[in-house]
Coordinates of N, CA, C and O in Angstrom, one line a residue:
M1 N 6.2 -33.8 -16.0 CA 6.3 -33.7 -14.5 C 7.5 -34.6 -13.9 O 7.6 -35.8 -14.6
T2 N 8.2 -34.2 -13.1 CA 9.2 -35.0 -12.5 C 8.9 -35.2 -11.0 O 8.5 -34.2 -10.3
V3 N 9.1 -36.4 -10.5 CA 8.9 -36.8 -9.0 C 10.4 -37.0 -8.7 O 10.9 -38.0 -9.0
A4 N 10.8 -36.0 -7.9 CA 12.2 -36.0 -7.4 C 12.3 -36.4 -5.9 O 11.4 -36.0 -5.2
A5 N 13.2 -37.2 -5.4 CA 13.4 -37.7 -4.1 C 14.8 -37.7 -3.8 O 15.6 -37.5 -4.7
Q6 N 15.2 -38.0 -2.5 CA 16.5 -38.1 -2.2 C 17.3 -39.2 -2.9 O 18.6 -39.0 -3.2
S7 N 16.6 -40.2 -3.4 CA 17.3 -41.2 -4.2 C 16.2 -41.6 -5.1 O 15.1 -41.2 -5.1
K8 N 16.7 -42.6 -6.0 CA 15.7 -43.1 -7.1 C 14.9 -44.5 -6.6 O 14.3 -45.1 -7.2
D9 N 15.3 -44.7 -5.3 CA 14.6 -45.9 -4.7 C 13.1 -45.6 -4.7 O 12.6 -44.5 -4.3
P10 N 12.3 -46.6 -4.8 CA 10.9 -46.4 -4.7 C 10.6 -45.9 -3.3 O 11.1 -46.2 -2.2
I11 N 9.4 -45.1 -3.2 CA 9.2 -44.4 -1.9 C 7.7 -45.1 -1.5 O 6.6 -45.2 -2.2
Q12 N 7.7 -45.6 -0.3 CA 6.4 -46.0 0.3 C 5.8 -44.8 1.0 O 6.2 -44.2 1.9
T13 N 4.5 -44.4 0.3 CA 4.0 -43.4 0.9 C 3.1 -43.8 2.0 O 2.9 -44.9 2.3
L14 N 2.6 -43.0 3.0 CA 1.8 -43.2 4.1 C 0.6 -42.4 4.1 O 0.7 -41.2 3.8
V15 N -0.5 -42.9 4.5 CA -1.6 -42.4 4.6 C -1.8 -42.1 6.2 O -1.9 -42.9 7.0
G16 N -2.1 -40.7 6.5 CA -2.2 -40.4 7.8 C -1.0 -40.6 8.7 O -1.0 -40.9 9.9
D17 N 0.2 -40.5 7.9 CA 1.5 -40.7 8.5 C 1.7 -42.1 9.2 O 2.7 -42.3 9.9
K18 N 0.8 -43.0 9.0 CA 0.9 -44.5 9.5 C 0.6 -45.6 8.7 O 1.3 -46.6 8.7
D19 N -0.5 -45.5 7.9 CA -0.8 -46.7 7.0 C -0.3 -46.6 5.7 O -0.2 -45.6 5.0
P20 N 0.2 -47.7 5.2 CA 0.9 -47.8 3.9 C -0.1 -47.3 2.9 O -1.3 -47.8 2.9
G21 N 0.4 -46.4 1.9 CA -0.2 -46.1 0.7 C 0.4 -46.6 -0.5 O 1.1 -47.7 -0.4
K22 N 0.3 -45.9 -1.6 CA 0.9 -46.3 -2.8 C 2.4 -46.3 -2.7 O 3.1 -45.4 -2.0
V23 N 3.2 -47.0 -3.6 CA 4.5 -46.9 -3.7 C 4.7 -46.2 -4.9 O 4.1 -46.4 -6.0
V24 N 5.6 -45.1 -4.7 CA 5.9 -44.1 -5.9 C 7.3 -44.2 -6.5 O 8.1 -44.4 -5.5
Q25 N 7.4 -44.5 -7.7 CA 8.8 -44.4 -8.3 C 9.3 -43.2 -8.7 O 8.8 -42.6 -9.5
P26 N 10.4 -42.6 -8.1 CA 10.9 -41.2 -8.5 C 11.4 -41.2 -9.8 O 11.9 -42.3 -10.2
T27 N 11.3 -40.2 -10.5 CA 12.0 -40.1 -11.9 C 13.3 -39.5 -11.9 O 14.0 -39.5 -12.8
A28 N 13.6 -38.9 -10.8 CA 15.0 -38.3 -10.6 C 15.3 -38.1 -9.1 O 14.5 -38.1 -8.2
S29 N 16.6 -38.1 -8.7 CA 17.0 -37.7 -7.5 C 17.1 -36.3 -7.4 O 17.4 -35.6 -8.5
L30 N 17.1 -35.7 -6.2 CA 17.3 -34.3 -6.0 C 18.4 -33.8 -6.6 O 18.4 -32.7 -7.2
D31 N 19.6 -34.5 -6.5 CA 20.9 -33.9 -7.1 C 21.0 -34.0 -8.6 O 21.9 -33.3 -9.0
E32 N 20.0 -34.6 -9.1 CA 20.0 -34.6 -10.6 C 19.1 -33.5 -11.1 O 19.1 -33.4 -12.4
V33 N 18.3 -32.9 -10.3 CA 17.4 -31.9 -10.8 C 18.1 -30.5 -11.1 O 18.9 -30.1 -10.2
D34 N 17.7 -29.9 -12.2 CA 18.2 -28.5 -12.4 C 16.9 -27.7 -12.3 O 16.0 -27.7 -13.1
P35 N 16.9 -26.9 -11.1 CA 15.7 -26.1 -10.9 C 15.3 -25.2 -12.1 O 14.1 -24.9 -12.2
G36 N 16.3 -24.8 -12.9 CA 15.9 -23.9 -14.1 C 15.0 -24.5 -15.1 O 14.6 -23.9 -16.0
D37 N 14.9 -25.9 -15.2 CA 14.2 -26.5 -16.0 C 12.7 -26.6 -15.7 O 11.9 -27.3 -16.4
Y38 N 12.2 -26.0 -14.6 CA 10.9 -26.2 -14.2 C 10.2 -24.9 -13.8 O 10.8 -23.9 -13.6
D39 N 8.9 -24.8 -13.9 CA 8.1 -23.6 -13.8 C 7.5 -23.6 -12.5 O 7.2 -22.4 -11.9
V40 N 7.3 -24.6 -11.8 CA 6.7 -24.6 -10.4 C 7.3 -25.7 -9.5 O 7.6 -26.7 -10.1
L41 N 7.5 -25.5 -8.3 CA 7.9 -26.5 -7.4 C 6.8 -26.8 -6.3 O 6.2 -26.0 -5.7
I42 N 6.5 -28.1 -6.4 CA 5.4 -28.5 -5.5 C 6.0 -29.5 -4.4 O 6.7 -30.5 -4.6
I43 N 5.8 -29.1 -3.1 CA 6.4 -29.8 -2.0 C 5.3 -30.6 -1.3 O 4.4 -30.0 -0.8
P44 N 5.5 -32.0 -1.2 CA 4.4 -32.7 -0.7 C 4.6 -32.5 0.9 O 5.4 -31.9 1.5
G45 N 3.3 -33.0 1.4 CA 3.2 -33.0 2.9 C 3.5 -34.3 3.4 O 4.2 -35.1 2.9
G46 N 3.0 -34.5 4.7 CA 3.3 -35.6 5.4 C 4.4 -35.3 6.5 O 5.4 -34.6 6.1
T47 N 4.2 -35.6 7.8 CA 5.1 -35.2 8.7 C 6.5 -35.9 8.6 O 7.4 -34.9 8.6
L48 N 6.6 -37.0 8.3 CA 8.0 -37.6 8.2 C 8.6 -37.1 6.9 O 9.9 -36.8 7.0
N49 N 7.9 -37.1 5.9 CA 8.4 -36.6 4.5 C 9.0 -35.2 4.7 O 10.1 -34.8 4.3
A50 N 8.3 -34.4 5.3 CA 8.5 -32.8 5.3 C 9.8 -32.8 6.4 O 10.7 -31.8 6.1
D51 N 9.7 -33.6 7.5 CA 10.9 -33.4 8.3 C 12.2 -33.8 7.7 O 13.2 -33.4 8.0
T52 N 12.1 -34.8 6.9 CA 13.3 -35.2 6.0 C 13.7 -34.2 5.1 O 15.1 -33.9 5.0
L53 N 12.8 -33.7 4.2 CA 13.1 -32.7 3.2 C 13.7 -31.4 4.0 O 14.7 -30.8 3.3
R54 N 13.3 -31.1 5.0 CA 13.8 -29.8 5.6 C 15.1 -29.9 6.2 O 15.9 -28.9 6.6
Q55 N 15.7 -31.2 6.3 CA 17.0 -31.4 6.6 C 17.9 -31.7 5.6 O 19.2 -32.0 5.6
D56 N 17.5 -31.6 4.3 CA 18.3 -32.0 3.0 C 18.7 -30.7 2.5 O 17.9 -29.9 1.8
D57 N 20.0 -30.5 2.4 CA 20.6 -29.4 1.8 C 20.2 -29.1 0.4 O 20.1 -28.0 0.0
T58 N 20.1 -30.2 -0.4 CA 19.8 -30.1 -1.8 C 18.4 -29.6 -1.9 O 18.1 -28.7 -2.9
A59 N 17.5 -30.2 -1.2 CA 16.0 -29.8 -1.4 C 16.0 -28.3 -1.0 O 15.2 -27.5 -1.5
L60 N 16.7 -27.9 0.1 CA 16.6 -26.4 0.5 C 17.2 -25.5 -0.6 O 16.7 -24.4 -0.7
S61 N 18.2 -26.0 -1.2 CA 18.8 -25.1 -2.2 C 17.8 -25.0 -3.5 O 17.8 -23.9 -4.0
I62 N 17.0 -26.1 -3.8 CA 16.1 -26.0 -4.8 C 15.0 -24.9 -4.4 O 14.6 -24.2 -5.2
I63 N 14.5 -25.1 -3.2 CA 13.6 -24.1 -2.8 C 14.1 -22.6 -3.0 O 13.3 -21.9 -3.4
R64 N 15.3 -22.5 -2.4 CA 15.8 -21.1 -2.6 C 16.1 -20.7 -4.0 O 15.8 -19.4 -4.2
D65 N 16.3 -21.5 -4.8 CA 16.6 -21.3 -6.2 C 15.1 -20.7 -6.8 O 15.1 -19.8 -7.4
F66 N 14.2 -21.5 -6.5 CA 12.8 -21.2 -7.0 C 12.3 -19.8 -6.4 O 11.9 -18.9 -7.2
A67 N 12.4 -19.6 -5.2 CA 12.0 -18.4 -4.6 C 12.8 -17.2 -5.1 O 12.5 -16.1 -5.4
G68 N 14.2 -17.4 -5.1 CA 15.0 -16.3 -5.6 C 14.9 -15.9 -7.0 O 15.3 -14.9 -7.5
T69 N 14.4 -16.8 -7.9 CA 14.2 -16.4 -9.3 C 12.7 -16.3 -9.6 O 12.3 -16.1 -10.8
G70 N 11.8 -16.1 -8.6 CA 10.5 -15.7 -8.9 C 9.5 -16.7 -9.3 O 8.4 -16.2 -9.7
R71 N 9.9 -17.9 -9.1 CA 9.0 -19.0 -9.7 C 8.2 -19.5 -8.5 O 8.6 -19.5 -7.4
P72 N 6.9 -19.9 -8.8 CA 6.1 -20.4 -7.8 C 6.5 -21.5 -6.9 O 7.1 -22.5 -7.4
V73 N 6.3 -21.6 -5.6 CA 6.5 -22.6 -4.6 C 5.2 -22.9 -4.0 O 4.6 -22.1 -3.6
A74 N 4.9 -24.4 -4.2 CA 3.6 -24.9 -3.5 C 3.9 -25.8 -2.5 O 4.7 -26.6 -2.8
A75 N 3.3 -25.6 -1.3 CA 3.5 -26.8 -0.3 C 2.3 -27.0 0.4 O 1.5 -26.0 0.8
I76 N 2.0 -28.1 0.9 CA 0.9 -28.6 1.6 C 1.1 -29.4 2.9 O 2.3 -30.0 2.9
C77 N 0.2 -29.3 3.8 CA 0.3 -30.0 5.0 C 1.5 -29.6 5.8 O 1.7 -28.5 6.1
H78 N 2.5 -30.4 6.0 CA 3.7 -30.2 6.7 C 4.9 -29.7 5.8 O 6.0 -29.4 6.2
G79 N 4.6 -29.7 4.4 CA 5.5 -29.3 3.5 C 6.1 -27.8 3.7 O 7.3 -27.6 3.4
P80 N 5.3 -26.9 4.2 CA 5.9 -25.6 4.5 C 7.0 -25.5 5.5 O 7.9 -24.7 5.5
W81 N 7.3 -26.7 6.3 CA 8.5 -26.9 7.0 C 9.7 -26.7 6.3 O 10.6 -25.9 6.8
A82 N 9.7 -27.2 5.0 CA 10.9 -27.0 4.3 C 11.1 -25.7 3.7 O 12.3 -25.2 3.6
V83 N 10.1 -25.0 3.3 CA 10.2 -23.6 2.8 C 10.5 -22.7 4.0 O 11.4 -21.8 3.8
L84 N 10.1 -23.0 5.2 CA 10.5 -22.3 6.3 C 12.0 -22.3 6.6 O 12.8 -21.4 6.8
E85 N 12.5 -23.7 6.5 CA 13.9 -24.0 6.8 C 14.8 -23.4 5.6 O 16.0 -23.0 5.9
A86 N 14.2 -23.2 4.5 CA 15.1 -22.5 3.4 C 15.0 -21.0 3.7 O 15.6 -20.3 2.8
G87 N 14.3 -20.6 4.6 CA 14.4 -19.1 4.9 C 13.5 -18.3 4.0 O 13.7 -17.1 3.8
A88 N 12.4 -18.9 3.4 CA 11.6 -18.2 2.4 C 10.1 -17.9 2.9 O 9.3 -17.7 2.1
V89 N 9.9 -17.8 4.3 CA 8.5 -17.5 4.6 C 8.5 -16.2 5.4 O 7.4 -15.7 5.6
K90 N 9.6 -15.5 5.7 CA 9.7 -14.2 6.4 C 8.9 -13.2 5.5 O 9.0 -13.0 4.4
G91 N 7.8 -12.7 6.2 CA 7.0 -11.5 5.6 C 5.8 -12.2 4.7 O 5.1 -11.4 4.1
K92 N 5.7 -13.5 4.6 CA 4.7 -14.2 3.8 C 3.6 -14.6 4.7 O 3.7 -14.9 5.9
S93 N 2.5 -14.7 4.0 CA 1.2 -15.2 4.6 C 1.1 -16.6 4.1 O 1.3 -16.7 2.7
L94 N 0.8 -17.4 4.9 CA 0.5 -18.9 4.4 C -0.2 -19.7 5.5 O -0.6 -19.2 6.6
T95 N -0.5 -20.9 5.0 CA -1.3 -21.9 5.8 C -0.6 -23.1 5.8 O 0.5 -23.4 5.0
S96 N -0.9 -24.0 6.6 CA -0.3 -25.4 6.7 C -1.1 -26.3 7.7 O -2.2 -26.0 8.2
Y97 N -0.5 -27.4 7.9 CA -1.1 -28.2 9.0 C -1.1 -27.4 10.2 O -0.1 -26.7 10.5
A98 N -2.1 -27.4 11.1 CA -2.1 -26.5 12.1 C -0.9 -26.6 13.2 O -0.6 -25.5 13.7
S99 N -0.4 -27.7 13.2 CA 0.8 -27.7 14.3 C 2.0 -26.9 13.8 O 2.9 -26.8 14.7
L100 N 2.1 -26.5 12.7 CA 3.2 -25.6 12.1 C 3.1 -24.2 12.4 O 4.0 -23.4 12.2
Q101 N 1.8 -23.7 12.9 CA 1.6 -22.3 12.9 C 2.6 -21.5 13.8 O 3.1 -20.5 13.4
T102 N 3.1 -22.0 15.0 CA 4.0 -21.4 15.7 C 5.3 -21.3 15.2 O 6.1 -20.3 15.2
D103 N 5.8 -22.3 14.5 CA 7.1 -22.4 13.7 C 7.0 -21.3 12.7 O 8.1 -20.6 12.5
I104 N 5.9 -21.2 11.9 CA 5.7 -20.3 10.9 C 5.8 -18.7 11.4 O 6.6 -17.9 10.9
R105 N 5.1 -18.6 12.4 CA 5.2 -17.4 13.0 C 6.5 -17.0 13.6 O 7.0 -15.8 13.6
N106 N 7.3 -17.9 14.3 CA 8.6 -17.7 14.7 C 9.5 -17.4 13.6 O 10.6 -16.7 13.9
A107 N 9.3 -17.9 12.4 CA 10.3 -17.7 11.3 C 9.8 -16.3 10.5 O 10.3 -16.1 9.5
G108 N 8.7 -15.5 11.1 CA 8.5 -14.3 10.5 C 7.4 -14.3 9.5 O 7.1 -13.4 8.8
G109 N 6.6 -15.6 9.4 CA 5.5 -15.5 8.5 C 4.2 -15.3 9.3 O 4.1 -15.3 10.4
S110 N 3.1 -15.2 8.4 CA 1.8 -15.0 9.1 C 0.9 -16.1 8.6 O 0.8 -16.5 7.6
W111 N 0.4 -17.0 9.7 CA -0.3 -18.1 9.5 C -1.8 -17.9 9.6 O -2.3 -17.1 10.5
S112 N -2.6 -18.5 8.7 CA -4.0 -18.5 8.9 C -4.7 -19.8 8.5 O -4.1 -20.6 7.9
D113 N -5.9 -20.0 9.1 CA -6.6 -21.3 8.9 C -7.5 -21.3 7.7 O -8.6 -20.9 8.0
E114 N -7.0 -21.4 6.4 CA -7.6 -21.4 5.4 C -7.3 -22.5 4.5 O -6.3 -23.1 4.6
S115 N -8.2 -22.9 3.5 CA -7.9 -24.0 2.7 C -6.7 -23.9 1.7 O -6.0 -24.8 1.5
V116 N -6.6 -22.6 1.2 CA -5.3 -22.3 0.4 C -5.1 -20.8 0.6 O -6.0 -20.0 0.8
V117 N -3.7 -20.6 0.7 CA -3.3 -19.0 0.9 C -2.2 -19.0 -0.3 O -1.3 -19.8 -0.4
V118 N -2.5 -17.9 -1.0 CA -1.6 -17.5 -2.2 C -1.1 -16.3 -1.8 O -1.7 -15.3 -1.6
D119 N 0.4 -16.1 -1.8 CA 1.0 -14.8 -1.3 C 1.9 -14.6 -2.4 O 2.9 -15.3 -2.8
N120 N 1.7 -13.3 -3.1 CA 2.5 -13.0 -4.3 C 3.6 -12.0 -4.0 O 4.2 -11.3 -4.8
T121 N 3.8 -11.6 -2.6 CA 4.7 -10.7 -2.1 C 6.1 -11.3 -2.1 O 6.4 -12.5 -2.2
G122 N 7.1 -10.3 -2.0 CA 8.5 -10.8 -1.7 C 9.2 -11.4 -2.9 O 10.2 -12.2 -2.7
G123 N 8.8 -11.1 -4.2 CA 9.5 -11.7 -5.3 C 9.1 -13.0 -5.6 O 9.6 -13.5 -6.9
F124 N 8.3 -13.8 -5.0 CA 7.8 -15.1 -5.6 C 6.4 -15.3 -5.1 O 6.0 -14.8 -4.0
T125 N 5.7 -16.3 -5.6 CA 4.5 -16.8 -5.3 C 4.7 -17.9 -4.4 O 5.2 -18.9 -4.9
L126 N 4.0 -18.0 -3.2 CA 3.9 -19.2 -2.3 C 2.5 -19.5 -2.3 O 1.6 -18.6 -1.8
I127 N 2.3 -20.7 -2.5 CA 1.0 -21.3 -2.4 C 1.0 -22.4 -1.3 O 1.7 -23.4 -1.5
T128 N 0.1 -22.3 -0.4 CA 0.1 -23.3 0.7 C -1.3 -23.8 1.0 O -2.3 -23.1 0.8
S129 N -1.5 -25.0 1.6 CA -2.7 -25.6 1.9 C -2.7 -26.3 3.2 O -1.5 -26.7 3.5
R130 N -3.6 -26.7 3.9 CA -3.6 -27.3 5.2 C -3.3 -28.9 5.1 O -2.5 -29.4 5.7
T131 N -4.4 -29.6 4.4 CA -4.5 -30.9 4.4 C -4.9 -31.5 3.2 O -5.4 -30.6 2.2
P132 N -5.0 -32.7 3.0 CA -5.5 -33.4 1.7 C -6.9 -33.1 1.5 O -7.3 -33.0 0.4
D133 N -7.7 -32.7 2.4 CA -9.0 -32.2 2.3 C -9.1 -30.9 1.4 O -10.1 -30.6 1.0
D134 N -8.0 -30.2 1.4 CA -8.0 -29.0 0.5 C -7.4 -29.0 -0.8 O -7.0 -28.1 -1.5
L135 N -7.1 -30.3 -1.3 CA -6.4 -30.5 -2.6 C -7.1 -29.9 -3.7 O -6.4 -29.3 -4.6
R136 N -8.4 -29.7 -3.8 CA -9.1 -29.1 -4.9 C -8.6 -27.6 -5.0 O -8.2 -27.2 -6.0
D137 N -8.5 -26.9 -3.8 CA -8.3 -25.6 -3.9 C -6.7 -25.3 -4.2 O -6.3 -24.4 -4.8
F138 N -6.1 -26.2 -3.6 CA -4.5 -26.2 -3.8 C -4.0 -26.4 -5.3 O -3.3 -25.6 -5.7
V139 N -4.7 -27.4 -5.9 CA -4.4 -27.6 -7.2 C -4.9 -26.5 -8.1 O -4.2 -26.1 -9.1
G140 N -6.1 -25.9 -7.8 CA -6.6 -24.8 -8.6 C -5.7 -23.6 -8.5 O -5.4 -22.9 -9.5
A141 N -5.1 -23.4 -7.3 CA -4.2 -22.2 -7.0 C -2.9 -22.5 -7.8 O -2.4 -21.4 -8.4
I142 N -2.5 -23.7 -7.8 CA -1.2 -24.0 -8.5 C -1.5 -23.7 -10.2 O -0.6 -23.1 -10.9
S143 N -2.6 -24.1 -10.6 CA -2.9 -24.1 -12.1 C -3.2 -22.6 -12.3 O -2.6 -22.2 -13.4
D144 N -3.8 -21.8 -11.5 CA -4.0 -20.4 -11.7 C -2.4 -19.7 -11.8 O -2.2 -18.9 -12.6
A145 N -1.5 -20.2 -10.9 CA -0.2 -19.4 -10.9 C 0.7 -19.9 -12.1 O 1.4 -18.9 -12.6
I146 N 0.4 -21.0 -12.7 CA 1.4 -21.4 -13.9 C 0.7 -21.0 -15.3 O 1.4 -20.9 -16.3
E147 N -0.6 -20.4 -15.2 CA -1.2 -20.0 -16.5 C -1.0 -18.6 -16.6 O -1.3 -18.1 -17.7
V148 N -0.4 -17.9 -15.5 CA -0.1 -16.4 -15.8 C 0.9 -16.2 -16.8 O 1.8 -16.8 -17.1

């Protein structure tokens, strides 16, 4: 498993987008990652993190690479923002943090309020979940997708 970020500097996670959580040390920067080396892309949530990722051209390129080569992309909470920005939600069914539903619909996706949504259409599998409360279902769906 690789934890990639915009840089290799330690990342201060946030709980509930405001309280300090664990500090995570990335193992690679996004520009060091060869998407072809991986079977699945997991995009974390969090409002600030997702907003930053959706503005990062390298992150968007990685998402497009996964979608374009038929490998699973999984995103939770606000993570689907980056998938949306990469142009990969049109015609897809997905879920997310509730505040993204209008953005998803405006980008041509179909939003529903479910713990996990797996969409295998359009040439790649998109796995999405709403919040950390849905992690069990989210991780289970990712596991199922990579066991195929």
